[in-house]
Every structure is written in C-alpha cells, then in structure tokens.
XYZ file of C-alpha atoms in Angstrom:
737
model
C -0.022 0.088 0.072
C 1.322 3.263 -0.969
C 2.352 5.764 1.571
C 1.973 8.623 -0.877
C 3.032 9.840 -4.280
C 5.259 12.717 -5.374
C 4.000 15.130 -8.046
C 6.067 13.233 -10.507
C 3.896 10.155 -9.981
C 6.481 8.080 -8.166
C 5.646 6.194 -4.992
C 7.603 5.701 -1.859
C 7.195 2.550 0.437
C 6.891 3.109 4.059
C 9.743 2.042 6.451
C 9.623 1.017 10.107
C 11.969 0.991 12.891
C 14.650 3.198 14.169
C 16.608 3.499 10.946
C 13.495 4.626 9.160
C 12.693 7.155 11.675
C 16.235 8.581 11.556
C 16.260 8.623 7.866
C 13.001 10.517 7.805
C 14.392 13.106 10.178
C 17.613 13.760 8.239
C 17.704 17.228 6.656
C 18.477 17.624 2.924
C 20.544 20.578 1.528
C 17.281 21.978 0.357
C 15.921 22.100 3.919
C 18.824 23.953 5.330
C 18.505 27.730 6.050
C 21.242 29.577 4.066
C 23.602 32.057 5.820
C 22.950 35.732 5.318
C 26.110 36.024 3.009
C 25.413 32.893 1.180
C 23.536 33.247 -2.137
C 20.751 30.602 -2.549
C 21.697 27.852 -4.850
C 19.325 26.780 -7.483
C 18.190 23.257 -6.784
C 19.266 20.885 -9.351
C 16.605 19.067 -11.193
C 16.053 15.597 -9.715
C 16.458 12.864 -12.082
C 13.168 10.918 -12.649
C 12.838 7.771 -10.698
C 11.018 4.861 -12.279
C 8.484 2.745 -10.381
C 10.947 -0.047 -10.465
C 13.288 1.912 -8.127
C 10.826 2.408 -5.422
C 12.255 -0.367 -3.284
C 15.755 1.284 -3.460
C 16.741 3.761 -0.813
C 18.201 7.164 -2.141
C 21.949 7.185 -2.077
C 23.422 8.427 1.082
C 25.638 11.491 0.983
C 28.789 10.553 2.948
C 31.668 12.597 4.139
C 34.946 10.973 3.096
C 37.346 10.218 5.847
C 40.408 12.264 5.937
C 43.443 10.169 5.244
C 47.013 10.688 3.955
C 46.579 8.441 1.013
C 43.398 10.329 0.024
C 45.261 13.642 0.156
C 48.065 12.272 -2.060
C 45.524 11.068 -4.591
C 43.872 14.447 -4.691
C 47.240 16.397 -5.116
C 48.226 14.032 -7.991
C 44.929 14.643 -9.577
C 45.439 18.410 -9.418
C 49.257 18.067 -10.687
C 48.427 16.163 -13.729
C 46.932 19.210 -15.514
C 49.838 21.525 -14.481
C 52.470 19.116 -15.936
C 50.557 18.894 -19.074
C 50.287 22.488 -19.418
C 53.982 22.928 -18.828
C 54.836 20.248 -21.489
C 52.457 22.004 -23.884
C 53.723 25.515 -23.480
C 57.358 24.255 -23.552
C 56.687 22.483 -26.748
C 55.093 25.685 -28.168
C 58.009 27.910 -27.028
C 60.615 25.473 -28.344
C 58.829 25.548 -31.788
C 58.759 29.331 -31.795
C 62.397 29.346 -30.723
C 63.390 27.324 -33.614
C 61.435 29.391 -35.946
C 63.126 32.507 -34.506
C 66.525 30.875 -34.758
C 65.970 29.982 -38.392
C 64.717 33.448 -39.031
C 67.833 35.013 -37.496
C 70.058 32.767 -39.601
C 68.085 33.720 -42.750
C 68.375 37.455 -41.808
C 72.029 37.367 -41.089
C 72.604 35.422 -44.311
C 70.631 37.991 -46.326
C 72.930 40.690 -45.113
C 75.984 38.765 -46.222
C 77.650 39.418 -49.660
C 76.253 36.979 -52.273
C 77.985 33.577 -51.977
C 79.334 33.724 -55.382
C 81.214 36.876 -54.504
C 82.733 35.419 -51.287
C 86.020 34.538 -52.961
C 89.208 35.199 -51.055
C 89.720 38.995 -51.543
C 92.911 40.642 -52.602
C 95.412 41.733 -50.131
C 95.437 45.425 -49.158
C 97.889 47.247 -51.238
C 101.397 47.819 -49.934
C 103.711 50.541 -50.934
C 107.374 49.599 -50.753
C 109.756 52.507 -51.187
C 113.339 51.705 -52.249
C 116.433 53.852 -52.482
C 119.008 54.557 -55.051
C 120.864 51.412 -54.287
C 117.601 49.261 -54.282
C 117.447 48.857 -50.558
C 113.987 49.319 -48.722
C 113.779 52.630 -47.120
C 110.208 52.461 -45.835
C 106.849 50.853 -46.391
C 103.405 52.465 -46.490
C 99.963 50.844 -46.336
C 99.404 47.541 -44.664
C 102.768 45.571 -44.842
C 101.987 42.270 -46.313
C 104.618 39.666 -47.117
C 104.530 37.352 -49.946
C 102.235 34.292 -49.573
C 104.087 31.324 -48.099
C 102.952 27.795 -48.742
C 102.102 25.693 -45.722
C 104.488 22.939 -46.955
C 107.440 25.561 -46.999
C 106.976 26.540 -43.414
C 108.704 24.680 -40.541
C 106.110 22.119 -39.053
C 106.142 23.765 -35.598
C 105.011 27.172 -37.006
C 101.374 26.158 -37.949
C 101.275 23.926 -34.745
C 102.064 26.825 -32.510
C 98.952 28.556 -33.754
C 96.795 25.419 -33.471
C 98.104 24.865 -29.824
C 97.356 28.398 -28.591
C 94.403 29.350 -30.725
C 92.284 26.273 -31.709
C 93.344 22.959 -30.266
C 90.371 21.215 -31.886
C 90.985 22.731 -35.351
C 90.987 19.379 -37.163
C 87.904 17.993 -35.497
C 85.287 20.743 -35.894
C 83.409 22.107 -38.901
C 84.259 25.841 -38.493
C 82.496 26.377 -35.163
C 83.608 24.524 -32.027
C 80.714 24.036 -29.464
C 83.073 22.487 -26.899
C 85.329 25.472 -27.201
C 82.382 27.930 -26.904
C 81.102 26.171 -23.831
C 84.628 26.105 -22.193
C 85.061 29.777 -22.946
C 81.647 30.633 -21.488
C 82.326 28.795 -18.333
C 85.714 30.410 -17.905
C 84.226 33.778 -18.598
C 81.560 33.246 -15.995
C 84.043 31.981 -13.420
C 86.224 35.000 -14.085
C 83.299 37.407 -14.247
C 84.554 38.850 -17.542
C 85.794 37.968 -20.927
C 89.013 35.880 -20.250
C 88.689 33.354 -23.106
C 87.321 33.397 -26.601
C 85.528 30.590 -28.479
C 86.467 31.574 -31.950
C 88.108 28.967 -34.092
C 90.900 29.601 -36.517
C 88.228 29.414 -39.325
C 86.123 32.152 -37.595
C 89.181 34.315 -37.181
C 89.892 33.881 -40.814
C 86.415 34.686 -41.743
C 86.553 37.926 -39.657
C 89.832 38.977 -41.153
C 88.827 38.345 -44.668
C 85.272 39.654 -44.851
C 84.114 41.419 -41.657
C 84.832 44.299 -39.478
C 86.346 44.178 -35.959
C 83.279 45.444 -34.231
C 81.972 43.366 -31.314
C 78.267 42.884 -32.044
C 75.928 39.952 -32.048
C 75.186 40.415 -35.740
C 78.870 40.326 -36.585
C 79.410 37.179 -34.519
C 76.485 35.400 -36.218
C 78.067 36.399 -39.727
C 81.366 35.139 -38.550
C 79.836 31.800 -37.641
C 77.965 31.468 -41.048
C 81.052 32.331 -42.988
C 83.158 29.894 -40.941
C 80.784 27.182 -42.087
C 80.934 28.270 -45.654
C 84.758 28.441 -45.542
C 84.931 24.896 -44.169
C 82.666 23.693 -46.969
C 84.552 25.644 -49.690
C 88.223 24.834 -48.526
C 90.123 22.060 -47.025
C 91.707 22.352 -43.538
C 95.165 22.794 -44.997
C 93.973 25.694 -47.287
C 92.236 27.306 -44.395
C 95.257 27.132 -42.289
C 97.435 28.459 -45.083
C 95.117 31.353 -45.616
C 95.043 32.038 -42.009
C 98.764 32.260 -41.631
C 99.206 34.471 -44.643
C 96.376 36.889 -43.628
C 96.334 37.343 -39.799
C 97.524 40.684 -38.267
C 100.840 40.577 -36.231
C 100.972 44.279 -35.299
C 103.211 47.096 -36.389
C 101.348 47.027 -39.734
C 102.485 43.445 -40.626
C 100.010 41.133 -42.154
C 100.861 37.499 -42.542
C 103.718 35.376 -41.062
C 106.200 36.415 -43.732
C 105.728 40.116 -43.204
C 105.872 39.562 -39.420
C 108.978 37.464 -39.520
C 110.737 40.132 -41.629
C 109.448 42.895 -39.420
C 110.447 41.348 -36.061
C 113.281 38.950 -36.922
C 114.760 40.202 -40.173
C 114.345 36.922 -41.805
C 111.794 34.818 -43.830
C 109.113 32.809 -42.070
C 110.514 29.827 -43.650
C 113.623 30.245 -41.418
C 112.157 31.080 -38.026
C 113.142 29.086 -34.948
C 110.780 27.345 -32.566
C 111.111 30.329 -30.099
C 110.232 32.764 -32.898
C 107.477 30.663 -33.995
C 105.988 30.736 -30.550
C 106.353 34.433 -30.367
C 104.507 34.943 -33.653
C 101.718 32.664 -32.444
C 101.379 34.506 -29.266
C 100.880 37.936 -31.027
C 97.498 37.041 -32.431
C 95.784 37.544 -29.107
C 96.707 41.246 -28.893
C 99.091 42.225 -31.687
C 99.112 45.980 -30.813
C 99.823 45.381 -27.180
C 102.396 42.450 -27.575
C 104.314 43.549 -30.583
C 107.881 42.740 -29.728
C 109.264 46.067 -30.992
C 107.153 47.834 -28.513
C 106.716 45.388 -25.645
C 109.471 42.846 -25.822
C 108.856 41.576 -22.181
C 105.106 40.931 -22.830
C 105.813 39.319 -26.167
C 108.425 36.886 -24.549
C 106.007 36.010 -21.663
C 103.245 35.295 -24.188
C 105.651 33.110 -26.175
C 106.428 31.083 -23.129
C 102.698 30.366 -22.806
C 102.646 29.144 -26.302
C 105.569 26.768 -25.878
C 103.757 25.387 -22.754
C 100.552 24.842 -24.821
C 102.514 23.149 -27.640
C 104.116 20.693 -25.075
C 100.755 20.041 -23.489
C 99.321 19.253 -27.017
C 102.321 16.933 -27.581
C 103.408 18.920 -30.565
C 106.869 19.342 -29.021
C 108.483 17.637 -25.989
C 108.941 19.357 -22.687
C 112.613 19.390 -23.234
C 112.193 21.414 -26.447
C 110.004 23.913 -24.780
C 112.414 24.520 -21.904
C 115.426 24.769 -24.390
C 113.474 27.424 -26.430
C 112.790 29.631 -23.482
C 115.383 32.489 -23.343
C 116.038 32.356 -27.045
C 113.966 35.154 -28.190
C 115.817 37.694 -30.354
C 114.070 40.641 -32.003
C 115.969 42.310 -34.708
C 113.987 45.402 -35.760
C 114.335 49.190 -35.834
C 111.457 50.800 -34.209
C 108.844 51.772 -36.755
C 108.585 55.498 -37.580
C 111.972 56.528 -35.942
C 113.888 57.498 -39.087
C 113.627 60.888 -40.845
C 113.406 58.933 -44.142
C 109.643 58.730 -43.188
C 109.349 62.341 -44.097
C 110.355 61.167 -47.671
C 107.796 58.374 -47.653
C 105.024 60.678 -46.528
C 105.941 63.087 -49.474
C 105.912 60.199 -51.906
C 102.496 59.225 -50.538
C 101.175 62.636 -51.468
C 102.436 62.650 -55.021
C 101.417 59.036 -55.889
C 97.886 59.958 -56.844
C 99.161 62.375 -59.305
C 101.601 59.819 -60.917
C 99.532 56.586 -61.011
C 96.079 57.440 -59.546
C 94.418 55.347 -56.780
C 96.755 52.498 -55.606
C 94.653 49.269 -55.734
C 97.567 46.817 -55.893
C 100.898 46.459 -54.047
C 103.624 48.516 -55.742
C 107.322 49.256 -55.523
C 108.347 52.939 -55.718
C 111.919 53.487 -56.798
C 113.295 56.779 -55.569
C 116.438 59.001 -55.930
C 117.220 58.888 -52.257
C 120.680 57.960 -51.365
C 120.433 55.979 -48.125
C 123.956 56.902 -47.012
C 123.354 60.704 -47.647
C 120.055 60.430 -45.960
C 121.820 58.968 -42.812
C 124.417 61.812 -42.860
C 121.840 64.489 -43.307
C 119.783 63.045 -40.386
C 122.784 62.957 -38.149
C 123.848 66.442 -39.161
C 120.511 68.081 -38.270
C 119.835 66.069 -35.109
C 123.301 66.241 -33.708
C 123.689 70.139 -34.287
C 120.308 70.668 -32.692
C 120.982 68.426 -29.843
C 124.198 70.458 -29.144
C 122.997 74.050 -29.629
C 119.242 74.109 -29.788
C 118.933 75.318 -26.059
C 121.602 77.999 -26.546
C 119.933 79.469 -29.590
C 116.351 78.512 -28.733
C 115.963 76.542 -31.938
C 113.722 73.559 -31.713
C 113.398 72.328 -35.358
C 115.374 72.027 -38.537
C 114.976 70.837 -42.074
C 117.308 69.941 -44.903
C 116.960 69.183 -48.597
C 119.901 68.006 -50.853
C 119.423 67.409 -54.604
C 121.489 66.981 -57.672
C 121.644 69.987 -60.070
C 119.024 68.271 -62.166
C 116.617 68.104 -59.298
C 116.917 64.544 -58.053
C 116.405 64.733 -54.272
C 119.162 62.630 -52.553
C 118.237 63.422 -49.003
C 115.441 65.010 -47.089
C 115.043 65.808 -43.349
C 111.605 67.097 -42.478
C 112.312 67.604 -38.715
C 114.498 66.385 -35.937
C 112.168 63.579 -34.733
C 109.592 61.908 -36.899
C 108.162 59.905 -34.191
C 107.224 63.041 -32.241
C 106.040 65.221 -35.229
C 105.226 64.149 -38.580
C 104.859 67.613 -39.982
C 107.337 67.978 -42.870
C 109.235 71.227 -42.598
C 111.094 70.700 -45.748
C 108.041 70.328 -48.062
C 104.887 71.665 -46.242
C 106.240 74.482 -44.032
C 106.587 77.883 -45.670
C 108.801 80.457 -43.877
C 110.452 83.845 -44.811
C 113.733 83.111 -46.475
C 115.229 86.472 -45.587
C 118.439 87.348 -47.502
C 118.405 83.844 -49.004
C 115.933 85.292 -51.453
C 118.440 88.061 -52.690
C 119.938 86.034 -55.483
C 116.850 86.406 -57.401
C 116.972 90.145 -57.054
C 120.625 90.153 -58.116
C 119.817 87.811 -61.097
C 117.079 90.364 -62.288
C 119.580 93.095 -62.035
C 122.210 91.168 -63.993
C 119.690 90.231 -66.659
C 118.893 93.914 -66.762
C 122.513 94.765 -67.715
C 124.312 95.113 -64.528
C 127.465 93.065 -63.645
C 129.190 91.702 -60.504
C 131.359 94.851 -60.407
C 128.553 97.426 -60.817
C 128.748 100.016 -58.031
C 125.679 100.779 -55.957
C 125.319 102.800 -52.833
C 125.002 101.339 -49.315
C 123.327 104.119 -47.352
C 120.340 104.761 -45.195
C 117.049 104.484 -47.189
C 113.502 105.777 -46.550
C 110.621 104.345 -48.475
C 107.463 105.908 -47.481
C 108.472 105.666 -43.803
C 110.016 102.156 -44.097
C 113.694 102.336 -43.363
C 115.529 99.120 -44.107
C 118.789 98.612 -42.245
C 121.826 96.470 -42.385
C 122.476 93.803 -39.861
C 125.017 95.740 -38.016
C 123.409 99.081 -38.513
C 126.625 100.161 -40.424
C 126.770 101.503 -43.986
C 129.615 101.145 -46.483
C 128.895 103.643 -49.054
C 129.616 102.712 -52.734
C 130.053 98.892 -53.059
C 130.108 96.388 -55.964
C 127.118 94.126 -56.365
C 129.474 91.189 -55.451
C 130.457 92.893 -52.197
C 126.859 93.750 -51.466
C 125.634 90.259 -51.946
C 128.444 88.643 -50.108
C 127.894 90.993 -47.088
C 124.197 90.769 -47.490
C 123.745 94.591 -47.484
C 120.037 95.218 -47.090
C 119.948 98.755 -48.524
C 121.691 97.667 -51.692
C 119.201 94.812 -52.224
C 116.182 97.099 -51.772
C 117.542 99.681 -54.104
C 118.209 97.033 -56.754
C 114.592 95.621 -56.249
C 113.129 99.037 -56.837
C 115.527 99.678 -59.671
C 114.472 96.529 -61.648
C 110.938 96.370 -60.327
C 109.410 94.149 -57.680
C 107.246 92.574 -60.223
C 110.207 91.514 -62.394
C 111.880 90.013 -59.238
C 108.814 87.937 -58.563
C 108.815 86.847 -62.304
C 112.474 85.671 -62.055
C 111.912 83.770 -58.804
C 108.730 82.048 -60.381
C 110.768 81.262 -63.621
C 113.526 79.490 -61.541
C 111.107 77.332 -59.640
C 109.485 79.218 -56.786
C 105.819 78.127 -56.744
C 104.508 80.056 -53.644
C 102.763 83.365 -53.949
C 105.185 86.324 -53.788
C 104.114 89.860 -53.000
C 105.679 92.333 -55.484
C 106.543 95.104 -52.999
C 109.675 96.863 -51.939
C 110.325 94.453 -49.159
C 110.354 91.286 -51.489
C 114.090 92.033 -51.923
C 114.607 91.056 -48.253
C 112.697 87.767 -48.595
C 109.469 88.664 -46.739
C 107.233 86.339 -48.831
C 107.202 82.671 -47.558
C 108.630 79.752 -49.377
C 109.347 76.023 -48.635
C 112.835 74.672 -48.250
C 112.259 72.257 -51.247
C 111.206 75.045 -53.659
C 114.008 77.435 -52.654
C 116.625 74.793 -53.100
C 115.086 73.781 -56.420
C 115.317 77.422 -57.432
C 118.954 77.525 -56.789
C 119.597 74.454 -58.951
C 119.873 76.451 -62.263
C 122.868 78.305 -60.868
C 124.595 74.865 -60.458
C 123.674 73.186 -63.766
C 124.275 76.099 -66.074
C 120.815 77.750 -66.195
C 118.503 74.901 -66.944
C 115.007 74.750 -65.316
C 114.424 71.662 -63.134
C 111.581 70.172 -61.165
C 112.575 68.632 -57.834
C 111.655 65.001 -57.805
C 112.118 61.884 -55.728
C 110.211 59.072 -57.781
C 112.052 57.610 -60.787
C 109.799 54.480 -61.326
C 106.696 52.750 -59.999
C 106.102 49.151 -60.620
C 103.958 46.297 -59.572
C 105.315 43.288 -57.643
C 105.358 41.279 -60.835
C 107.488 43.973 -62.643
C 104.764 45.841 -64.590
C 105.933 49.415 -64.995
C 103.132 51.868 -64.046
C 105.309 55.143 -64.116
C 108.721 56.045 -65.363
C 109.960 59.591 -64.998
C 111.022 61.350 -68.179
C 113.774 64.107 -68.235
C 112.672 67.610 -67.686
C 111.948 69.723 -70.774
C 111.999 73.179 -69.150
C 114.888 74.337 -71.219
C 117.208 77.284 -70.392
C 115.778 79.507 -67.687
C 119.062 81.635 -67.174
C 121.465 82.823 -69.896
C 124.882 81.252 -69.395
C 126.554 84.729 -68.987
C 124.125 85.528 -66.184
C 124.803 82.116 -64.596
C 128.539 82.838 -64.601
C 128.084 86.238 -63.058
C 125.775 84.866 -60.370
C 128.151 82.018 -59.538
C 131.031 84.629 -59.143
C 129.106 86.628 -56.810
C 127.822 83.768 -54.627
C 131.260 82.229 -54.545
C 132.396 85.357 -52.701
C 129.740 84.709 -49.946
C 131.789 81.601 -48.958
C 135.206 83.304 -49.375
C 134.757 86.640 -47.526
C 131.091 87.066 -46.899
C 128.582 85.667 -44.379
C 129.108 82.058 -45.048
C 132.923 81.965 -44.620
C 132.558 78.784 -42.447
C 131.113 76.844 -45.299
C 134.133 75.180 -46.770
C 134.405 71.955 -48.723
C 138.163 71.107 -49.107
C 139.086 70.986 -52.860
C 135.650 72.193 -53.971
C 134.405 75.532 -55.279
C 131.090 76.204 -53.775
C 128.591 79.063 -53.758
C 125.511 80.077 -51.851
C 123.589 82.577 -49.687
C 122.742 82.855 -46.041
C 119.320 84.223 -44.782
C 117.924 85.375 -41.582
C 114.392 86.596 -41.252
C 112.999 89.449 -39.025
C 113.574 89.068 -35.321
C 115.711 85.976 -35.977
C 112.739 83.775 -36.551
C 114.288 81.865 -39.470
C 117.913 80.909 -40.150
C 118.813 79.666 -43.687
C 121.691 78.616 -45.878
C 121.454 77.318 -49.409
C 124.871 76.442 -50.962
C 125.744 74.302 -53.988
C 128.582 72.672 -56.033
C 128.372 71.039 -59.326
C 127.425 67.806 -57.526
C 124.758 68.817 -54.979
C 122.459 71.736 -54.120
C 121.643 71.635 -50.334
C 119.520 73.913 -48.330
C 119.179 74.125 -44.433
C 116.519 75.840 -42.380
C 116.380 76.203 -38.584
C 113.680 77.792 -36.419
C 110.540 77.140 -34.369
C 107.205 75.693 -35.461
C 105.348 78.437 -33.655
C 107.306 81.126 -35.394
C 108.777 82.473 -32.206
C 112.060 84.312 -32.402
C 115.423 82.380 -31.670
C 118.337 83.775 -29.649
C 119.903 85.444 -32.583
C 120.449 82.275 -34.588
C 121.694 83.572 -37.992
C 122.099 81.926 -41.321
C 125.851 82.161 -41.097
C 125.848 80.167 -37.833
C 123.932 76.923 -37.259
C 122.722 76.368 -40.756
C 126.169 76.780 -42.249
C 127.556 74.223 -39.719
C 124.865 71.715 -40.570
C 125.512 72.352 -44.277
C 129.258 72.062 -44.015
C 129.064 68.765 -42.019
C 126.662 67.211 -44.629
C 128.342 68.457 -47.707
C 131.886 67.423 -46.625
C 130.737 63.883 -46.092
C 128.618 63.866 -49.254
C 131.597 64.981 -51.433
C 134.086 62.386 -50.197
C 135.379 60.347 -53.024
C 133.570 62.337 -55.661
C 135.771 63.895 -58.542
C 136.177 67.471 -58.125
C 134.424 69.772 -60.697
C 133.838 73.470 -61.160
C 130.736 75.581 -61.238
C 129.510 76.585 -64.695
C 131.767 79.329 -66.031
C 132.655 80.362 -62.369
C 135.354 83.199 -62.422
C 137.432 82.283 -59.442
C 139.545 85.141 -58.205
C 137.343 87.737 -59.924
C 137.711 90.273 -57.029
C 141.434 89.538 -56.743
C 141.859 90.663 -60.231
C 139.615 93.467 -59.742
C 141.744 94.900 -56.901
C 144.669 95.385 -59.155
C 142.647 97.351 -61.694
C 141.390 100.896 -61.548
C 138.003 101.100 -59.862
C 135.562 100.706 -62.599
C 132.866 103.191 -63.456
C 129.270 102.212 -63.359
C 128.000 100.875 -66.648
C 125.392 102.701 -68.614
C 122.118 102.751 -66.852
C 118.721 102.934 -68.208
C 116.711 106.092 -68.264
C 115.768 107.427 -64.991
C 118.584 105.812 -63.020
C 121.282 107.826 -61.142
C 124.780 106.592 -61.694
C 126.595 105.787 -58.448
C 130.256 106.969 -57.812
C 132.904 104.426 -57.664
C 133.823 103.202 -54.049
C 137.076 104.062 -52.563
C 139.296 100.903 -52.626
C 141.181 99.560 -49.672
C 144.443 97.711 -49.817
C 142.698 94.440 -50.297
C 140.613 95.733 -53.160
C 137.518 95.926 -51.005
C 135.503 99.032 -50.194
C 136.121 100.856 -47.013
C 132.831 101.684 -45.124
C 131.431 105.123 -44.790
C 131.485 105.093 -41.052
C 128.491 106.299 -39.020
C 130.312 105.610 -35.911
C 133.813 106.360 -34.585
C 134.972 102.791 -34.301
C 138.573 102.560 -35.483
C 138.080 98.811 -36.326
C 135.654 99.827 -39.123
C 138.645 100.926 -41.332
C 140.195 97.487 -41.230
C 138.269 96.240 -44.270
C 135.583 93.432 -44.586
C 137.639 90.492 -43.303
C 137.842 89.032 -39.696
C 136.155 91.112 -37.020
C 134.036 93.269 -39.372
C 132.206 90.326 -41.064
C 131.669 88.427 -37.801
C 130.691 91.599 -35.879
C 128.558 93.414 -38.409
C 127.326 91.037 -41.095
C 128.003 87.499 -39.767
C 124.386 86.676 -39.673
C 122.976 88.031 -42.891
C-alpha cells in the first residue's frame, strides 16, 4: 500500500523501525537555512525515478574520511593538468624558438655578400719605397709579405697557432661548441671575458670579410662564414690562408711580413722560439708587438711553448730549451727621418699613378748613405746647440743640379712630429731670397762689379737697415751680396721692379705666392725649403730649369711598370753669361762673406745665407756642381730664436753634410765660375758704373782699400771699421745676414 506519491507520480514505500525514523528526520540541503552571506543555490533538477526503483533507498551523501592516502591522490589529480600545461607550453615555445633561430640565420645570411662573390679577397695594397741602391727605405699601407705555402713553413710554426688558438681545429666544422662552452664557463668564473671561443676558421672569416666590431650580428655572420669556408676549402687551405692573412701588429699582415718585421728573416727560417712568439701575437698584436713590448711578447711566447708541449706537438725538453732564445732584430717603426720622404711620396702618388689598388714598389732618388748623414747633421747640431739658440726644429733638402732629391730631413724627430718642414712648411727666406733680385739686375744689364750705394734708405716711412746698422757707401754688387747689405738689395729691387723680381723667382722654380712690394728684396714672402733649393739648382747646372723630384719608377710586384720619369723639358731659364756672373758673386759669400765657415776642401762652392726678421728663421742654401743643399732652422710656432743667424747653425749643418757627401767624388767646377774675380779687380782701376737705363742715377765708384774691397763710410767712430771686410768686421757686423 502506497504511503503517498510525489508530484512526478513516483511512490515511496513506508519504512519502520529506528533506521526509518532517523532517515526521515535527516535534513536535505534544500531544507537547510542559508547564511546571510550565502547566495541561495538553484536546486538541481532531480532525475526521474522509475517505479521499479521504489524499493531502493536514495543514495546517502557521505563525508569522506580524511586520510594521508586520499590527500596524495587528490594532489596528484591536481598536478596532472599542471604538468601537461608545462609540457604543452614548452613545446610551443621551443617551436617558436626554432622558428626565430631560423629567421635570424636567414636574416643574417641575407645581409652577407652573395655567396658567389665570397672569394678570397685581394690583399690590401702595400707601398714599398726603395732607395737609389735598391734597398728598402720604408713601407706604407699595410705591410703584407709574400704568400708562403704551408709545406714551406717549418712544421712547428702552424702547430704553434693550433696549440694556442684552436686545439680542436682538425675535429670541428668551423664552429667548436666545446670551445664555446669552455670559454663561456671560464668567462663566468672570471666574471669577465677571459677566453674566446672563436676557431681559426672564424678568425679567418673575420679577417677576410668582416669588421672588427663586437656585435651579435657580426658574430653570427662570422659563424655562417666559417661554415661556408669549411665547406669551400680544406683544412690545409684554411690554415695556409690564416697564416698569410692574420695581423701581427706594427702594420704586418701574414707570417712572412711579421718574420721580416720582427726577426729580419723569412718565415721559412724562423726558430721554434720565434714561431711561438709569432703565434702569441695574435691575441693582442698591438699590445704584444715585440718592438714595442718585448717583455710582454716573450712572456706570451712562453705560454705558447707550454701549450705546444701540452698538446704533444713538442717535448717538454724542447719547450724548456727554447725559453730564453727570443731575439728581436728590428728598428722601431717611424723613428727615421726617411719617413718624411715616404710621406711626401704618398702625397704625389695619386698624381703619378692614380688610386693605388695593388701592391707597388716605388723606386726613388734617395741615397740611403746621404740620408743618414743628413739626419745625423741636423739632429746632432740641434742636440748640441738648440737650447743655446732657442731653436727647436730644422730641415734639410739635398738634390742634384738636375733636381733629383738625394736626402730630405723634415724635422728632428719623426716619431714626435710628422709635420714635414722641408715640403709643407713655408717660412720667410730672408736674405736667401736676394739672388733672385741680383739675377734680375744682372739680366737687366748690371754686372758683378757694378757699383751701388750702401746708405740709409727711406721708402714711405720704411727704413730698411743692415744687420750691424753700419753703412759702407759705394760697393760692388758682389760685395753687397757677399755681405748681405739690405739697403743695396732694396735699391736694386726698386730699380728693376718688384714684379720683375717675382717673375724671376717663379721662372726659376718658386711656386709660392710672392708679394711684389719693396720688401720682397729682403725675402718677406714665404717659401718652402724644397722650392727654394730647387730654384737655386739652375745656378749649379748652367741655367736649366728643373723640377725637384724623388720618384723615378713605379712598378707592380710582378714587374709591370706603371710610371717612369721622363727628363725635364724646361729648357734654359738663365742665360749662361748670367749664370757665370751669379756664381762669381755667390762664391764670394763663402770666401769673404757671411758664409765663410762653409768650406768643402778641394771644391768651389757658392751660396747665400738668410735670416728673417727678429731671427725667426735661419737659412743657408749652398751648391757645388754635384749637390745643391738647403738648411733651415727655427721654431714651429714662429717664435724668435736667440739670434740664430744663417751664417751660424745652418752653415755648420750644411758643411758637415756636404763634406761627407763629397768624399770620393771627382772635383768639378761650377759653370763658368770666375774664381779670383775680386782679386783681379783689386789690381785694376776702380771701374765706373756701366750705362744705366733712363731715370737711373749713376753711383760713384767706391774708394778701394788695400785688399781691393771698399772701405765703409762710417757712421760711428769705431777705429776697427777701417780694417776692411775680413775678420772682425764680417763676424761683428754681417755675420748673420
């Protein structure tokens, strides 16, 4: 009998006893009163119960017992979804990482040159400069020796590089993961970059194709190129390329250039100790170059020897024996003054052969022996007297009468200053410019014995004076030039016209701008040592124009001639008669004038001294039929010296050089020089002035002394002034001009 039915139509059988009573009194979740904070939950729809289930009691909701095993099961069930997610996202990230890596590789490869153009590039051009005797004077550009085949090198030389730079060279494919890992660990432990992981192939790739910048992109490019090189070339080819291209410091590229630079021998002949030193330089060539840091280079070489012994390339006994046998045989780069010549050559190369794209040999006119003598003359004289006279710099140019430069010194120390005072600097020549004034006068009809007045002069308020503030009255042109009388030079300049003086100077080879004013006669316009010496050359060669030059031939390493100098075609720039008269006058400068200390035993020489205003420049340019040499001394900042004159230090430097240069050279005479001209003149009646052009006032003949030389018209009461021009008077009054 049914106890009752639910609305759904199901029925429930009655139960009896204590269990039934308790079951009926149990509260269901729906009968509970919710808390104030708790939102009422929607009752879930009860599943329909069939009539067949009326005899089954509803399932009891039981509270599970707390147990350790149950908690573990619940935590595992919760962990399974977390591990799955981790695996999932790890796979996703790995996939994207691979995609990104491939993208980076593709991007880096896209920024490399096309593979077909990645052939081994040409060496950077080297300029080798040789002297008159064929010896190498200097090198410019990157010094690269000839390629040396691996089979021609001693076996321990390449092994030294492998031992210290890439021990696993023969077992990797361009990139060494083991080496990279080892370097990374070492760098972490040392908290800095203590090791590199680059292989020899990577280093070669960097040297051949890439810059030296330290960026991630460059490292990735290096790795890709290393793999390409390993595929393109054998291990032996890579090692040979590496040895012939790696940088060793001091401008030397390749083992051959480095061996020549540091040991004065071919790489084929280096010893084990020298091979270790070369291998050690690669780490830091600028810091460890043995000509700059011999101690550091030797210590590094000892490390290389130890590495070679550890790699079983040599025995421990060989390593110990080699220690202490390091010998560097090299002159410090940039120390010689011949580098001024090399710089000058570098400036004119573009005009001769255009842009240099291949290694060349430049044959020059420089005589290495004369260059050494010139260097010693300038440096030694300055070392002895620069403080006394407050002179800090000097320059010297010596050339043959046809313009071939035999020696050039552009300063006292090239390592300290590369400024070429012989070519680049322009200074006031002072009285060394007067020969161009006198030549203009001679070409206008005057002669060496023409008389002109040495007396005070006023030109619109400008009053040129002689060095000793003394005046000699009527003097010959020869005497005026020998004593460097300023008033006579200015009078002559005005007489022939300053513009004509400028034309004469330019015709003889002065290239600088000259101001055609009254003071041009005293050398107030600036010129270089090179052009002034070149302008004196026509006096020594009979009047022919020349172009100062130092390059005779330029050829490639395989002998192809790119340039060969042709003889000058400037023709006669001075009439032979005028040359003879000028040589006569300038000879007297060395006999009785301001350059009496300039003497070359057995030789007839001529020249002119010069001192600029306030003793800022001191000059002497003198010549023989064999050499024309000019010397300048002064200060770069144009500050005054302590009365350094052309007849002092410059004459001493010139004499020291010229005496050495003329040893063993057959004696010759200057073109049509009239030796003893003044001696003959002394026995004759004082000549009258030759006819002069319209508007000129003839000068009276000078009173002659016992030696045939004029007596000064004294402006002081000094009794010594009547003694003539020799001895005291020249030294006291005119020694510097």
